[in-house]
XYZ file of C-alpha atoms in Angstrom:
659
model
C -69.360 60.118 -48.874
C -66.092 60.039 -50.574
C -65.277 57.432 -52.735
C -63.372 54.596 -51.409
C -59.947 54.139 -53.148
C -58.981 50.602 -52.029
C -56.614 48.061 -54.513
C -56.723 44.547 -52.446
C -55.079 42.150 -54.142
C -56.977 39.311 -55.962
C -60.190 41.464 -56.079
C -61.783 40.460 -59.129
C -63.115 36.741 -58.779
C -61.837 34.212 -60.886
C -65.485 33.494 -62.307
C -65.576 36.927 -63.421
C -62.419 36.813 -65.025
C -63.228 33.968 -67.042
C -66.556 35.281 -68.289
C -64.672 38.494 -69.354
C -61.956 36.198 -71.325
C -64.747 34.731 -72.988
C -66.082 38.234 -74.440
C -69.524 37.950 -72.173
C -68.638 40.981 -70.088
C -71.777 42.922 -68.905
C -71.513 45.795 -71.530
C -73.403 49.137 -71.775
C -72.072 50.963 -74.601
C -74.942 51.391 -77.104
C -73.459 53.623 -79.556
C -76.114 55.867 -79.629
C -76.235 58.614 -82.463
C -78.561 60.907 -83.326
C -79.299 63.731 -86.172
C -79.695 67.586 -85.624
C -83.184 67.412 -84.448
C -82.620 64.830 -81.712
C -84.113 61.958 -83.508
C -82.095 58.656 -83.254
C -80.319 57.964 -86.387
C -80.836 54.414 -88.641
C -79.484 51.609 -86.360
C -76.370 49.871 -86.870
C -74.324 47.064 -85.538
C -72.153 47.825 -82.797
C -69.143 46.150 -81.367
C -68.973 46.022 -77.586
C -65.699 46.065 -75.338
C -66.179 42.416 -74.773
C -66.203 41.254 -78.272
C -69.766 40.923 -78.660
C -70.739 41.419 -82.154
C -74.109 41.367 -84.371
C -76.168 43.572 -81.702
C -77.992 46.035 -83.386
C -79.321 49.304 -81.712
C -82.881 49.602 -81.836
C -84.346 53.112 -82.263
C -86.487 55.045 -79.663
C -90.217 55.921 -81.128
C -89.604 59.279 -79.036
C -87.331 62.051 -80.007
C -85.314 63.801 -77.508
C -87.261 66.938 -78.131
C -90.471 65.011 -77.283
C -89.052 63.720 -74.571
C -87.882 67.295 -73.135
C -91.604 68.348 -73.509
C -92.439 66.249 -70.706
C -89.354 65.582 -68.467
C -89.571 68.290 -65.794
C -91.464 71.314 -65.457
C -89.409 73.423 -67.946
C -89.856 72.689 -71.450
C -86.547 71.650 -73.751
C -84.226 68.741 -73.879
C -81.529 69.285 -71.270
C -80.019 66.285 -71.007
C -76.198 66.173 -70.282
C -73.689 64.700 -67.646
C -71.801 66.677 -65.271
C -68.313 64.773 -64.429
C -67.001 65.860 -60.782
C -63.831 64.444 -60.439
C -60.851 65.020 -57.716
C -59.304 63.547 -54.902
C -61.296 61.983 -51.897
C -62.097 64.439 -49.751
C -62.066 67.269 -52.251
C -65.873 67.848 -51.927
C -67.273 66.090 -54.723
C -70.370 64.386 -53.179
C -71.295 67.602 -51.377
C -70.986 69.062 -54.403
C -72.786 66.737 -56.460
C -75.696 66.606 -54.058
C -76.005 70.100 -53.597
C -76.416 70.848 -57.432
C -78.738 68.034 -57.788
C -81.101 69.723 -55.102
C -80.435 73.176 -56.517
C -81.680 71.785 -60.126
C -84.525 70.165 -58.694
C -85.877 73.092 -57.217
C -85.546 75.097 -59.949
C -87.358 72.456 -62.140
C -84.414 70.856 -63.903
C -84.672 67.378 -63.702
C -81.542 65.634 -62.546
C -79.926 62.675 -61.114
C -76.794 62.447 -58.525
C -74.315 59.387 -58.843
C -72.111 59.152 -56.405
C -69.127 56.618 -55.966
C -69.850 54.987 -52.847
C -73.948 54.176 -53.746
C -72.917 52.947 -57.199
C -69.931 50.428 -55.516
C -73.413 49.171 -53.406
C -75.563 48.062 -56.260
C -74.285 48.042 -59.777
C -70.623 47.870 -58.945
C -70.539 45.905 -56.197
C -68.701 43.189 -57.730
C -65.734 45.403 -58.842
C -62.879 45.928 -56.318
C -59.977 48.171 -57.085
C -57.207 46.791 -59.234
C -56.557 48.984 -62.360
C -58.819 46.473 -64.622
C -61.559 47.082 -62.158
C -61.225 50.770 -61.353
C -61.215 51.325 -65.298
C -64.536 48.921 -65.723
C -66.094 50.896 -62.846
C -65.936 54.110 -64.514
C -66.765 52.780 -67.896
C -70.111 51.612 -66.687
C -70.792 54.982 -64.897
C -70.133 56.725 -67.800
C -72.666 54.400 -69.681
C -75.056 54.831 -67.243
C -74.773 58.220 -67.059
C -75.113 58.603 -70.648
C -78.374 56.723 -70.453
C -79.715 59.390 -67.788
C -78.455 62.044 -70.182
C -80.445 60.457 -73.178
C -83.609 60.498 -70.940
C -83.380 64.192 -70.899
C -81.737 64.686 -67.073
C -78.774 66.185 -65.938
C -76.695 63.403 -64.610
C -74.063 64.561 -61.891
C -71.220 62.013 -61.160
C -69.373 62.137 -58.396
C -66.463 59.732 -58.810
C -62.424 59.866 -58.164
C -61.668 58.994 -61.854
C -57.847 59.257 -61.389
C -56.850 58.507 -64.599
C -57.126 60.631 -67.794
C -57.876 57.971 -69.960
C -60.700 56.980 -68.509
C -62.201 60.403 -68.288
C -61.387 60.810 -71.746
C -63.164 57.250 -72.337
C -66.248 58.894 -70.721
C -66.330 61.557 -72.459
C -66.077 59.933 -75.966
C -68.713 58.050 -74.930
C -71.361 60.925 -74.988
C -69.878 62.474 -77.829
C -70.513 59.376 -79.843
C -74.175 59.921 -78.606
C -74.112 63.270 -79.248
C -74.800 64.459 -75.484
C -73.191 67.182 -73.959
C -70.581 66.028 -71.328
C -68.600 68.589 -68.855
C -65.734 67.699 -66.946
C -65.311 69.360 -63.367
C -62.192 69.497 -61.312
C -62.785 69.787 -57.994
C -59.527 70.673 -56.704
C -58.670 70.791 -52.716
C -54.853 70.593 -51.845
C -53.773 66.932 -50.238
C -53.453 68.275 -46.901
C -57.346 69.644 -46.961
C -58.379 66.528 -48.332
C -56.952 64.823 -45.258
C -57.841 67.148 -42.820
C -61.820 66.662 -44.235
C -60.904 62.490 -43.897
C -64.295 61.674 -42.166
C -63.642 57.879 -42.949
C -59.756 57.547 -41.966
C -59.283 56.161 -44.787
C -55.955 58.481 -45.473
C -54.891 57.870 -41.918
C -55.045 54.106 -42.753
C -53.226 54.685 -46.066
C -50.626 56.506 -44.069
C -50.070 53.683 -41.830
C -49.718 51.393 -44.779
C -53.027 49.643 -44.131
C -54.313 50.251 -47.266
C -52.265 50.127 -50.499
C -53.112 52.138 -54.004
C -54.808 54.795 -52.275
C -55.347 57.425 -54.560
C -53.205 60.509 -53.691
C -50.921 58.740 -51.594
C -49.458 55.580 -53.027
C -51.478 55.915 -56.508
C -51.175 58.799 -58.846
C -54.078 61.175 -59.612
C -53.847 62.881 -62.691
C -55.025 66.304 -63.065
C -57.509 66.974 -65.891
C -55.547 69.094 -68.250
C -58.351 70.981 -69.787
C -61.281 70.690 -67.492
C -64.874 72.596 -68.383
C -64.553 73.987 -64.958
C -62.236 74.182 -61.972
C -63.701 74.338 -58.402
C -61.521 75.426 -55.378
C -63.035 74.084 -52.645
C -60.551 74.972 -50.213
C -61.800 78.501 -51.100
C -64.748 78.821 -52.322
C -68.131 77.888 -50.354
C -70.178 75.323 -51.422
C -72.922 77.766 -52.624
C -70.230 79.670 -54.376
C -69.147 76.500 -56.477
C -72.713 75.665 -57.039
C -73.055 79.220 -58.522
C -70.044 78.331 -60.709
C -71.446 75.085 -61.960
C -74.981 76.894 -62.856
C -73.345 79.854 -64.772
C -71.204 76.846 -66.789
C -74.706 75.197 -67.625
C -76.546 78.529 -68.268
C -73.737 79.629 -70.928
C -74.705 75.793 -72.508
C -78.260 76.213 -72.336
C -78.583 73.359 -70.347
C -80.108 75.542 -67.389
C -82.460 78.500 -68.889
C -81.558 81.743 -67.395
C -84.916 82.798 -66.554
C -84.634 79.983 -64.118
C -82.480 80.777 -61.555
C -84.079 84.593 -61.535
C -85.523 83.753 -58.411
C -86.616 87.524 -57.322
C -88.038 90.320 -59.238
C -87.859 93.338 -57.273
C -89.808 96.218 -58.752
C -88.109 99.296 -57.389
C -86.773 102.181 -59.256
C -82.889 101.882 -59.599
C -81.399 104.497 -57.326
C -80.027 106.308 -60.179
C -83.539 107.030 -62.083
C -85.399 107.700 -58.737
C -85.453 111.543 -59.097
C -86.891 111.192 -62.623
C -89.537 109.021 -61.536
C -90.456 111.167 -58.593
C -90.936 113.695 -61.391
C -92.933 111.388 -63.466
C -94.881 110.301 -60.642
C -95.900 113.771 -59.395
C -96.965 114.549 -63.257
C -99.228 111.493 -63.967
C -102.812 111.291 -62.850
C -103.000 109.665 -59.771
C -105.690 106.821 -57.988
C -105.500 106.590 -54.295
C -105.210 103.324 -52.925
C -106.180 102.073 -49.784
C -103.622 100.555 -46.781
C -104.873 96.784 -48.154
C -103.637 97.788 -51.523
C -100.264 99.225 -50.110
C -99.514 96.071 -48.371
C -99.986 94.334 -52.114
C -97.713 97.077 -53.147
C -95.110 96.067 -50.611
C -95.694 92.400 -51.542
C -94.967 92.889 -55.395
C -92.389 94.970 -55.019
C -90.160 93.121 -52.842
C -90.579 90.394 -55.229
C -92.865 87.883 -52.940
C -95.119 87.345 -55.774
C -92.276 86.838 -58.542
C -92.427 86.399 -61.788
C -95.782 89.177 -61.583
C -94.303 92.620 -62.804
C -97.218 94.451 -61.145
C -100.814 94.149 -60.323
C -102.173 91.431 -62.466
C -103.844 91.826 -66.291
C -106.655 90.023 -66.804
C -104.950 86.901 -68.501
C -102.896 86.647 -65.148
C -106.394 87.146 -63.376
C -108.073 84.418 -65.258
C -105.000 81.946 -64.907
C -105.204 82.338 -61.386
C -108.537 82.194 -60.070
C -109.392 79.136 -62.882
C -105.867 77.190 -62.652
C -104.480 78.392 -59.617
C -101.185 78.911 -61.791
C -99.401 81.522 -63.916
C -98.312 79.859 -67.003
C -94.937 81.312 -67.223
C -93.168 81.957 -70.419
C -93.735 83.783 -74.013
C -95.815 81.192 -75.098
C -98.223 80.901 -71.860
C -97.956 77.430 -71.898
C -97.145 74.726 -69.352
C -94.520 73.738 -71.639
C -92.985 76.903 -70.479
C -92.980 76.163 -66.896
C -95.875 76.480 -64.195
C -95.650 78.824 -61.464
C -98.247 78.361 -58.416
C -100.039 81.468 -57.600
C -103.248 80.544 -56.126
C -104.639 84.170 -54.944
C -105.473 87.054 -57.593
C -103.366 90.267 -56.624
C -105.251 92.982 -58.019
C -105.938 96.620 -57.767
C -109.709 97.303 -57.712
C -110.923 100.906 -58.507
C -114.174 102.570 -59.076
C -116.091 103.431 -62.278
C -115.355 106.617 -62.082
C -111.621 106.614 -61.713
C -111.523 104.192 -65.153
C -113.394 106.650 -66.746
C -111.001 109.530 -65.440
C -107.594 107.501 -66.326
C -108.482 105.628 -69.338
C -106.238 106.338 -72.199
C -103.558 107.066 -69.877
C -100.068 105.271 -70.615
C -99.203 105.542 -66.456
C -100.774 106.393 -63.708
C -99.080 107.302 -60.426
C -100.847 105.166 -57.085
C -100.811 107.617 -53.866
C -101.331 106.494 -49.990
C -102.311 108.964 -47.551
C -101.602 111.611 -50.387
C -98.073 110.612 -51.180
C -97.089 109.169 -54.294
C -95.335 105.424 -53.904
C -95.427 103.891 -57.383
C -96.102 104.272 -60.730
C -98.321 101.872 -62.854
C -97.603 101.508 -66.586
C -99.559 100.384 -69.605
C -102.666 100.051 -67.624
C -105.381 97.544 -68.138
C -108.859 97.657 -66.774
C -111.483 94.733 -66.927
C -114.747 94.000 -64.808
C -114.403 93.065 -60.990
C -116.845 90.238 -60.969
C -116.699 90.242 -57.261
C -119.187 87.193 -56.599
C -117.225 85.069 -59.040
C -114.112 86.050 -57.369
C -115.251 85.013 -54.122
C -116.521 82.265 -54.962
C -113.412 80.566 -56.438
C -111.113 82.118 -53.917
C -112.985 81.346 -50.710
C -115.817 79.022 -51.565
C -118.196 81.273 -50.341
C -119.796 84.615 -50.903
C -120.877 85.317 -47.456
C -120.562 88.896 -46.908
C -120.062 88.270 -43.115
C -116.730 87.022 -44.049
C -114.297 89.874 -43.376
C -112.033 89.594 -46.532
C -115.010 88.657 -48.758
C -116.822 91.896 -47.156
C -113.763 93.929 -48.264
C -113.968 92.376 -52.028
C -117.488 93.247 -52.243
C -117.088 96.704 -50.836
C -114.077 97.669 -53.376
C -114.100 98.895 -56.777
C -116.165 97.750 -59.702
C -113.275 97.648 -61.911
C -109.739 96.179 -61.490
C -106.328 97.512 -63.377
C -103.506 95.838 -63.899
C -100.175 97.033 -64.979
C -96.421 97.053 -64.577
C -95.358 97.959 -61.130
C -92.335 100.579 -60.931
C -92.002 101.336 -56.732
C -90.603 104.803 -55.727
C -89.248 102.987 -52.671
C -89.328 100.409 -49.951
C -92.662 100.363 -48.066
C -92.013 101.446 -44.666
C -94.778 101.647 -41.815
C -92.874 103.411 -38.798
C -94.256 101.371 -36.267
C -90.817 100.333 -34.574
C -90.633 96.995 -36.675
C -89.666 97.689 -40.263
C -86.331 96.203 -39.283
C -88.264 92.437 -39.171
C -89.586 93.346 -42.492
C -86.451 91.415 -44.529
C -87.027 90.858 -48.377
C -86.852 87.971 -49.930
C -83.338 88.790 -51.312
C -82.478 89.883 -47.927
C -83.478 87.030 -45.967
C -81.790 85.136 -48.866
C -78.578 87.066 -47.861
C -79.093 86.196 -44.169
C -79.344 82.594 -44.517
C -75.997 82.855 -46.636
C -74.126 84.517 -43.673
C -76.009 82.119 -41.153
C -74.103 79.233 -43.336
C -77.680 77.472 -43.565
C -78.064 74.348 -45.331
C -81.721 74.055 -45.597
C -84.185 76.614 -44.333
C -87.673 75.516 -42.672
C -90.260 77.977 -42.631
C -93.382 78.346 -40.166
C -96.304 80.638 -40.957
C -98.324 82.067 -38.183
C -100.978 84.738 -37.488
C -100.937 83.529 -34.078
C -98.868 83.428 -30.466
C -96.371 80.627 -30.379
C -97.232 78.190 -27.772
C -94.980 75.005 -26.565
C -96.883 72.807 -29.305
C -95.915 74.828 -32.055
C -92.259 75.061 -30.898
C -92.369 71.028 -30.634
C -93.637 71.154 -34.174
C -90.569 73.054 -35.426
C -88.124 71.341 -32.979
C -88.830 68.380 -34.339
C -88.451 69.110 -37.898
C -84.893 70.502 -37.068
C -84.469 67.255 -35.479
C -85.306 65.347 -38.846
C -83.492 67.520 -41.032
C -80.234 66.980 -38.931
C -81.074 63.111 -39.309
C -81.123 63.806 -43.010
C -77.590 64.739 -42.746
C -77.793 68.743 -42.979
C -75.643 70.473 -40.988
C -76.783 73.708 -39.729
C -80.858 73.887 -40.933
C -82.381 77.260 -40.085
C -85.646 77.975 -38.974
C -87.744 81.113 -40.402
C -90.208 82.287 -37.685
C -92.074 84.148 -40.267
C -95.509 85.697 -38.776
C -97.932 87.715 -41.196
C -97.917 91.331 -41.194
C -100.824 92.520 -42.971
C -104.176 93.075 -42.441
C -105.707 90.541 -40.152
C -109.405 90.093 -38.751
C -109.879 92.376 -35.801
C -110.444 89.381 -32.862
C -106.586 88.501 -34.129
C -103.755 89.303 -31.670
C -102.237 92.421 -33.570
C -98.690 92.183 -35.084
C -97.160 94.393 -32.440
C -98.273 91.905 -29.674
C -97.298 88.852 -31.334
C -93.645 90.142 -32.248
C -93.036 90.760 -28.288
C -94.751 87.408 -27.398
C -92.440 85.634 -30.402
C -89.282 87.569 -28.665
C -90.082 85.970 -25.220
C -90.290 82.619 -26.866
C -86.579 82.914 -28.210
C -85.473 84.567 -24.996
C -86.459 81.659 -23.044
C -84.732 79.716 -25.499
C -87.696 77.415 -26.265
C -86.541 77.966 -30.019
C -82.768 78.283 -30.397
C -82.299 82.114 -31.213
C -79.002 81.148 -32.907
C -80.636 79.322 -35.682
C -83.890 81.089 -36.175
C -84.719 83.998 -38.137
C -87.779 86.175 -37.190
C -89.053 88.128 -39.561
C -92.056 89.826 -41.075
C -94.107 88.466 -44.058
C -96.073 91.402 -45.611
C -99.246 89.706 -46.929
C -102.718 90.640 -45.993
C -104.583 87.702 -44.471
C -107.243 86.145 -46.937
C -108.717 83.383 -44.728
C -109.097 81.041 -47.810
C -107.752 77.823 -46.365
C -106.299 75.329 -49.066
C -106.254 78.309 -51.351
C -104.457 80.592 -49.419
C -101.926 77.928 -47.740
C -100.091 77.540 -51.433
C -99.616 81.006 -51.524
C -97.911 81.260 -48.052
C -95.964 78.392 -48.910
C -94.877 79.566 -52.593
C -93.970 83.110 -50.935
C -91.401 81.529 -48.386
C -90.020 79.602 -51.193
C -89.366 82.657 -53.163
C -87.301 83.458 -50.114
C -85.036 80.598 -49.773
C -86.962 78.091 -47.752
C -86.883 74.716 -48.809
C -88.991 73.074 -46.353
C -92.382 74.199 -45.169
C -94.411 73.410 -41.935
C -98.217 73.113 -42.513
C -100.339 73.291 -40.011
C -103.833 72.363 -39.017
C -106.584 73.933 -40.764
C -103.559 76.460 -42.159
C -105.389 80.210 -42.985
C -108.811 78.499 -41.657
C -111.510 80.350 -39.984
C -115.151 79.185 -38.650
C -118.037 80.018 -41.273
C -119.229 83.417 -40.158
C -122.770 82.326 -39.704
C -122.704 78.396 -39.153
C -119.625 78.720 -37.012
C -118.275 75.129 -38.245
C -114.849 74.766 -39.925
C -115.198 76.882 -43.099
C -112.331 74.490 -44.601
C -112.057 70.871 -43.553
C -108.572 71.056 -41.058
C -106.801 68.676 -42.709
C -107.072 69.549 -46.508
C -105.015 72.604 -46.482
C -101.868 70.293 -45.651
C -103.451 67.631 -48.285
C -103.367 70.258 -51.056
C -100.042 71.658 -50.249
C -98.437 68.322 -50.647
C -100.258 67.724 -54.216
C -99.973 71.607 -55.631
C -98.676 72.247 -58.788
C -95.405 74.580 -58.980
C -93.876 74.190 -55.479
C -90.970 71.659 -56.887
C -87.865 73.699 -54.772
C -90.034 73.108 -51.327
C -90.504 69.901 -49.395
C -93.796 69.854 -47.078
C -93.666 68.778 -43.367
C -96.728 67.532 -42.701
C -98.453 68.684 -39.252
C -98.630 66.133 -36.390
C -101.586 66.771 -33.770
C -99.813 68.234 -30.553
C -101.648 68.250 -26.869
C -101.016 69.219 -23.563
C -100.049 65.791 -21.867
C -101.172 65.936 -18.299
C -98.629 62.881 -17.365
C -95.329 64.525 -18.964
C -96.723 67.840 -17.998
C -95.735 69.351 -21.421
C -96.724 69.757 -24.896
C -96.637 66.619 -27.026
C -97.826 64.281 -29.940
C -101.009 63.397 -29.447
C -100.988 59.544 -29.073
C -105.132 58.407 -29.259
C -103.922 54.967 -27.485
C -103.363 57.384 -24.484
C -106.096 59.796 -25.371
C -106.902 60.356 -21.501
C -103.398 61.545 -20.834
C -104.160 64.423 -23.135
C -105.783 68.199 -22.725
C -106.871 69.950 -25.959
C -106.517 73.524 -24.987
C -108.401 75.448 -27.536
C -107.906 78.826 -28.307
C -111.338 80.133 -26.765
C -110.125 78.618 -23.388
C -106.447 80.175 -23.860
C -107.774 83.550 -24.258
C -110.527 83.477 -21.557
C -107.310 82.493 -19.113
C -105.435 85.345 -20.361
C -108.105 87.836 -19.834
C -108.794 86.653 -16.303
C -105.167 86.617 -15.506
C -104.863 82.976 -14.743
C -101.963 80.859 -15.845
C -102.440 77.758 -18.399
C -100.881 74.229 -17.187
C -96.820 74.246 -16.502
C -95.540 73.448 -19.708
C -97.949 74.896 -22.181
C -96.551 78.466 -23.277
C -93.110 80.101 -22.055
C -93.731 82.006 -18.920
C -92.702 85.544 -20.384
C -94.316 84.658 -23.595
C -97.769 84.049 -21.724
C -97.064 87.202 -19.843
C -97.343 89.361 -22.873
C -100.390 87.348 -23.728
C -102.194 88.174 -20.538
C -100.950 92.029 -21.084
C -102.562 92.289 -24.245
C -106.017 90.579 -23.163
C -106.135 92.684 -20.058
C -105.447 96.154 -21.892
C -108.732 94.765 -24.205
C -110.526 94.499 -20.789
C -109.270 97.922 -19.782
C -110.487 99.652 -23.071
C -113.633 98.147 -22.879
């Protein structure tokens, strides 16, 4: 909302005037000073605006540097104020809230103060006279200083039309030793009027509002702002990038925190030399599963990993479920959620042959695809790995079986990949990297991205959940939320529907407009499937976070399967969602909890389950669905889009023919 710029006569209550005259006006100016280490200086007597004296500031016991160690997920004190000023309709609130969302998603604690919002509470007793407007800005400056002193980036979105008020806000921060950045959100008056959502410019032009900034009250443009944002030319994301770059130069935002994706491809201008090097190096033959992990690493899905895990990273992941980021490998440097080990098993013979080499080539089907530099070898303790990641060592679990049959040693190191991994199966155009997805979302002008991970065909219950998520986001004020429909494309167990058929089925769902094709991106996630339940669902979520998703839909029993022997659920079906909602290091994504959907026999459609009307619902199991498809029968109307069901029946009937 844009700050209202009204100036009604007699807006200050008589009693309020009297209290101010008597020196009893509320005051926030604490006159805090700090030394070079961020510690509070000795208390001093402070004179307030209203004339109050004999007030002594009491120093905090906690220094700013100490507070900075525990505020947010990144160590260091980052307190400052970003002061957005400009005409009503220039874009201050839009930029303020978008900047807040961006910084929080990157582990930088912040809070956005908006003009209209503050006038609903702290400043609701102020009108729009010259005196009230001056006091409005003074109070905001003091509150912003308190937020900044607490270690937050405080973002203020106020017209603040007068230079002296803005200068006073800066002085309040300078006196406290806190950074203050004045940012002019500059848009021509005609553009601001065209954005007049509340109709205030129209009323001001008609004479219904007096003293409206830009119409019959001056706006004094900043003479030397720290930054100018031309919102009639630049997009919101471009403006945010400019502000972030400013904050980086002032060491408020660490450069590493905004480097979202680390790709591991050899630069094109060095490709010939890298190929020659790879051909000259000793090599190890990798499996198709290993190559899928090479693809995951090279495209940046596992950022900040620079290659297959070394022993320290492996231990952090299997014991903590996180990587300890930064040079000190401490929590203060930031925690990165990474719940599954990404490792390269090799045989004892290969280890003996390769040990002592400074680099080795990775070869698939006789073709060299990557170089692993500075290799580090450590024992592959398979039983421990399986027990910690899967919670079982049952060799009948399909992925546990592969681990148990793999090499007795693990080799980690820095990976450089010669070129993007392609599978030449007619689906490579769907294998978009995180950077390509981010670019796609930007081109679509997405202001929110919600991701849905799946390894099964889409039925209308899934679609209902995705449609409901979009509805919620629109209600929350997002203008163009985009769905990332992101089927897993790596290894899956034998009885899962193959990727080729799933992609055909997803295309049919979009063709029938069960999901809106204009606001949906279908892409393939290259990771293999682990079937590791709550442990794996964190990996699925954080990978989509890397690709730009800020909302993630979690389903029932995510990444789960029946126990191979008991046939009971290997993981409690609701705990995946619970774990995800508590998982550390997933700060930039919000979890959308699963709602149970079933076939409503009365509505003849998929519907959210209501236990009060239990008899109205039919829970169509996967087993029942597969049986219907194999026999060429149709499910109840409204369970799945007809064209999508046809794809499924063709697949299962093709299996029958093979058998």
